[in-house]
Amino acid sequence: MNLVIVESPAKAKTIEGFLGKDFKVKSSYGHVRDLAKKGLAVDVENNFKPEYIVLEDKKKLVKELKSLVKKSDTVWLATDEDREGEAISWHLYDVLGLKADQTKRIVFNEITKPAITGAIENPRNINQNLVNAQQARRVLDRLVGFELSPVLWKKVKPSLSAGRVQSVTVRLIVEREREIENFTPESSFKVSAVFDVDGTDLKADLKTKFKTVEEAKAFLEKCKDADFTISNLEKKPGKRTPAAPFTTSTLQQEASRKLGFSVAQTMSVAQKLYEAGRITYMRTDSKNLSNTAINATKDIIPEMFGDKYLKNRRYSGKSKGAQEAHEAIRPTDLKLSEAGNTNQEQRLYDLIWKRTLATQMADAELERTTITISTNKSDEQFVAKGEVIKFDGFLKVYVESTDDDDNVEEKASGLLPPVKKNQTLQVKVIEATQRFTHHAPRYTEASLVKKLEQLGIGRPSTYAPTISTVQKRGYVVKEDRDGQKRNYTQLTLKKGAVEEKTKSEITGAEKKKMFPTDIGIVVNDFLIENFDKILDYNFTADVEKQFDEIAEGKVEWSEMIDRFYSDFHPNVEDTMENAERAKGERYLGDDPKSGKPIYARIGRFGPMVQKGETESEEKPTFASLQKNQSIQSVTLDEALVLFKLPREVGSFKGEKITANVGRFGPYVKYKNTFVSLKKDEGDDPLSVTEERAVQLIEEKLEQIRQSKIKTFEEEPDLEVLKGRYGPYIKYKKKNFKIPKDVSPEDLTLEQCKEIIEQGPAKRKTRTKKTATKKTKKSTAKKKK
């Protein structure tokens, strides 16, 4: 028997269809082994030897695979061909106790019958260099995370964590936010005119922008009785060339712009298409297309559009510090214009199919026209630009998008009316509109991927996890924000008279943009101050290059880690011992009533405001910031309002109701029941009425009543409840799982107590060990 092991069950199912009855295909469901979660799990004194353990949820699977190995003549390790896939194969080889003469490593770029059979015919050994590159990344990231996180717990706030690439990503977002905060917009006046050409409008813009309203008004006054003539007419041929086939990064960017997908969503959908055999491997930075794909377009494009639309090209070059040796992302069968089981899969496949086809199509041929219009009353000139597509070429199939915020010059309009040089024009209207310079755009997920790639930070396999991690850790949020109203001046010259108006517009509105949180900013500033090397962009990119050199067999991985750690570890110890605690403190002003200073800063439970000094005899008072507030922008007046909480709202059944803001947002409290306020329904802790509070409390109490399966009069602290993960027993603030074969409705008090007795017995053992460890530590400290 032949045993083939892949990572995912979906991949296994597709491959099993291509191989005969002599092959059994099983999935490892990703990694079966990883660094132990407890402790560092890296032997620093022994060449940074990793301590690997089989993952708890994979022990049963490993046992099953070992059993299948014994019955197999040959084991084919068919995990992905990148470093992560190579490492999974290596771990499987080791954990399953495979032998070299019975094991074959196979790789393929697409899950099609020719690719799979071709791989079976050309097996190879496990590439230890690729494995070492993955080990180096895993060990280095563990060292950084394990040693930096306790520093943050002590110097910033408990429960924080830090990562090598994630911290640099947060730095990019924080620096962009500061750049925006420090930006001062400058205004100028853009002048546009509409001329009449035999009943057709010709729109043109003045080459010069005026700094002041006076200059703009003076120019419009000159134009009152001016003559306008076409002083130059220029026509030039032009062309547009298709963009290269998709890499991981460009697919993530285009799927974000065109489909509105997040980076993680794009990778998840692409993974499903790959596993179903519809597209090639989706983690790649290669722009190359195989001969098979290029040859397929030689039939498809002429058949669909005609011979003149075909133009085969080869794209070379990879992104900075490229590691992956795959092909670009393309459909496995270009004849298939539609594929995918879900709407998302179909839309992403359509994008990939069109982009791939466009790369092998002819350039678009254009005619660009520039009309220059002069006046006898000024040296200033108006210019009109038009662009006409003479032959659409690849544009018939695909047009690449750009980020809305890209600072591109204004695009040429389409067809311009026919005109001649020296032709006199009648002006219909001239407008001078006040415009403002704009700050650098905030990052979207897609533009952040583009920036990381430009800097050489991270790789195709790390972009999506990095961006997800910084959001999960609460250092960055992706959200929409409303704009603000702004007035601007517009001057209009029409029928010989200049009119001035003040108009308004909404500016600064953001959609799905990345913003740093208060804690993200404080952690970033602390790390830059104390670990500037780790957060240096060039250093991070250089580490990636060293991983590449390990993958190529040029560098010994443990030596690379040793060079890094010999600088990093002393830096950690010095910071732990000597660095100041980071509070991210900002002085807002003094309380008008007490005269005490008020600060906005990071506290144990997140961003807050503080009234009074920490060191003073009288203890300071605190209030948490609300979700839409930040340390950087909260005002003294807003802080004073926060100190009005907790606020007494009224009473219910003779008991007091209070409103406040806690770790999880605004709430009302009744006895020991906490009820979240519903922001989307207009609830606010500072204005919520007694009537509304009672309504919310009654809803919550009814919900609690509905969740109760059983109670016992003789033991009021014991309840049988419905939970998210099934029924459970709650007793004195502790939860106890009910065995699956027990009906919760039929439980007696004695049976409940038996279940409770089983729970604490296990817990006591753990608590005892923990207590012993703590006692030993405290004793050691005392002795010291």
PDB file of N, CA and C in Angstrom, residues 4 25 32-33 58 110 137 147 281 286 292 343 377 403 421 425 456 564 575 617 662 711 739 745 761:
ATOM      1  N   VAL A   4      -0.199   8.447   1.240  1.00  0.00           N
ATOM      2  CA  VAL A   4       0.124   9.840   0.888  1.00  0.00           C
ATOM      3  C   VAL A   4      -0.401  10.725   2.015  1.00  0.00           C
ATOM      4  N   VAL A  25      -4.892   8.353   0.785  1.00  0.00           N
ATOM      5  CA  VAL A  25      -4.487   9.744   1.064  1.00  0.00           C
ATOM      6  C   VAL A  25      -5.082  10.179   2.408  1.00  0.00           C
ATOM      7  N   VAL A  32       1.646  18.754  13.101  1.00  0.00           N
ATOM      8  CA  VAL A  32       1.353  17.770  14.152  1.00  0.00           C
ATOM      9  C   VAL A  32       2.226  18.023  15.380  1.00  0.00           C
ATOM     10  N   ARG A  33       3.269  18.836  15.194  1.00  0.00           N
ATOM     11  CA  ARG A  33       4.216  19.072  16.287  1.00  0.00           C
ATOM     12  C   ARG A  33       4.643  20.541  16.264  1.00  0.00           C
ATOM     13  N   LYS A  58      -3.554  16.412  18.288  1.00  0.00           N
ATOM     14  CA  LYS A  58      -3.065  15.599  17.165  1.00  0.00           C
ATOM     15  C   LYS A  58      -2.571  14.214  17.612  1.00  0.00           C
ATOM     16  N   GLU A 110       0.153  22.718  -8.363  1.00  0.00           N
ATOM     17  CA  GLU A 110      -1.284  22.737  -8.578  1.00  0.00           C
ATOM     18  C   GLU A 110      -1.826  21.328  -8.335  1.00  0.00           C
ATOM     19  N   ARG A 137      12.981  30.862  11.844  1.00  0.00           N
ATOM     20  CA  ARG A 137      11.911  31.854  12.036  1.00  0.00           C
ATOM     21  C   ARG A 137      11.108  31.537  13.301  1.00  0.00           C
ATOM     22  N   GLU A 147      10.652  36.693  25.563  1.00  0.00           N
ATOM     23  CA  GLU A 147      11.453  37.600  26.396  1.00  0.00           C
ATOM     24  C   GLU A 147      10.906  39.026  26.430  1.00  0.00           C
ATOM     25  N   TYR A 281      -0.757  27.248  -6.463  1.00  0.00           N
ATOM     26  CA  TYR A 281      -0.476  27.540  -5.056  1.00  0.00           C
ATOM     27  C   TYR A 281      -0.523  29.044  -4.807  1.00  0.00           C
ATOM     28  N   SER A 286       6.376  34.866  -7.102  1.00  0.00           N
ATOM     29  CA  SER A 286       6.849  34.726  -8.477  1.00  0.00           C
ATOM     30  C   SER A 286       5.807  35.283  -9.443  1.00  0.00           C
ATOM     31  N   THR A 292       2.885  25.606 -20.056  1.00  0.00           N
ATOM     32  CA  THR A 292       1.551  25.015 -20.226  1.00  0.00           C
ATOM     33  C   THR A 292       0.485  26.103 -20.235  1.00  0.00           C
ATOM     34  N   ASN A 343     -20.172  32.059  -3.627  1.00  0.00           N
ATOM     35  CA  ASN A 343     -20.100  33.341  -4.337  1.00  0.00           C
ATOM     36  C   ASN A 343     -18.710  33.961  -4.212  1.00  0.00           C
ATOM     37  N   LYS A 377      -5.378  88.462 -22.303  1.00  0.00           N
ATOM     38  CA  LYS A 377      -5.287  89.315 -21.111  1.00  0.00           C
ATOM     39  C   LYS A 377      -4.329  88.796 -20.037  1.00  0.00           C
ATOM     40  N   ASP A 403      -5.412  52.302  -5.424  1.00  0.00           N
ATOM     41  CA  ASP A 403      -5.992  52.741  -4.155  1.00  0.00           C
ATOM     42  C   ASP A 403      -6.597  54.123  -4.348  1.00  0.00           C
ATOM     43  N   LYS A 421      -6.170  74.504 -34.525  1.00  0.00           N
ATOM     44  CA  LYS A 421      -5.240  75.486 -33.956  1.00  0.00           C
ATOM     45  C   LYS A 421      -5.679  76.881 -34.391  1.00  0.00           C
ATOM     46  N   LEU A 425     -12.504  80.572 -29.077  1.00  0.00           N
ATOM     47  CA  LEU A 425     -13.504  79.876 -28.260  1.00  0.00           C
ATOM     48  C   LEU A 425     -14.313  80.869 -27.434  1.00  0.00           C
ATOM     49  N   GLY A 456      10.528  44.835   2.286  1.00  0.00           N
ATOM     50  CA  GLY A 456      11.157  43.515   2.429  1.00  0.00           C
ATOM     51  C   GLY A 456      10.873  42.882   3.773  1.00  0.00           C
ATOM     52  N   PHE A 564      21.947  37.041  16.747  1.00  0.00           N
ATOM     53  CA  PHE A 564      20.818  37.880  17.131  1.00  0.00           C
ATOM     54  C   PHE A 564      20.659  37.908  18.658  1.00  0.00           C
ATOM     55  N   THR A 575      16.698  46.519  30.034  1.00  0.00           N
ATOM     56  CA  THR A 575      15.409  47.222  30.006  1.00  0.00           C
ATOM     57  C   THR A 575      14.553  46.838  31.204  1.00  0.00           C
ATOM     58  N   GLU A 617      -0.745  62.079  49.029  1.00  0.00           N
ATOM     59  CA  GLU A 617      -1.336  61.355  50.157  1.00  0.00           C
ATOM     60  C   GLU A 617      -2.771  60.935  49.849  1.00  0.00           C
ATOM     61  N   GLY A 662     -17.210  50.174  31.999  1.00  0.00           N
ATOM     62  CA  GLY A 662     -16.232  49.205  32.489  1.00  0.00           C
ATOM     63  C   GLY A 662     -15.310  48.739  31.393  1.00  0.00           C
ATOM     64  N   THR A 711     -32.820  24.173  39.498  1.00  0.00           N
ATOM     65  CA  THR A 711     -32.275  24.753  40.740  1.00  0.00           C
ATOM     66  C   THR A 711     -32.737  23.888  41.911  1.00  0.00           C
ATOM     67  N   PRO A 739     -21.182  15.487  32.035  1.00  0.00           N
ATOM     68  CA  PRO A 739     -20.831  14.447  31.052  1.00  0.00           C
ATOM     69  C   PRO A 739     -21.902  14.321  29.970  1.00  0.00           C
ATOM     70  N   GLU A 745     -31.598  17.605  32.737  1.00  0.00           N
ATOM     71  CA  GLU A 745     -32.930  17.781  33.336  1.00  0.00           C
ATOM     72  C   GLU A 745     -33.202  16.761  34.451  1.00  0.00           C
ATOM     73  N   ALA A 761     -11.186  18.212  42.673  1.00  0.00           N
ATOM     74  CA  ALA A 761     -10.086  17.294  43.002  1.00  0.00           C
ATOM     75  C   ALA A 761      -8.915  17.520  42.067  1.00  0.00           C
TER      76      ALA A 761
END
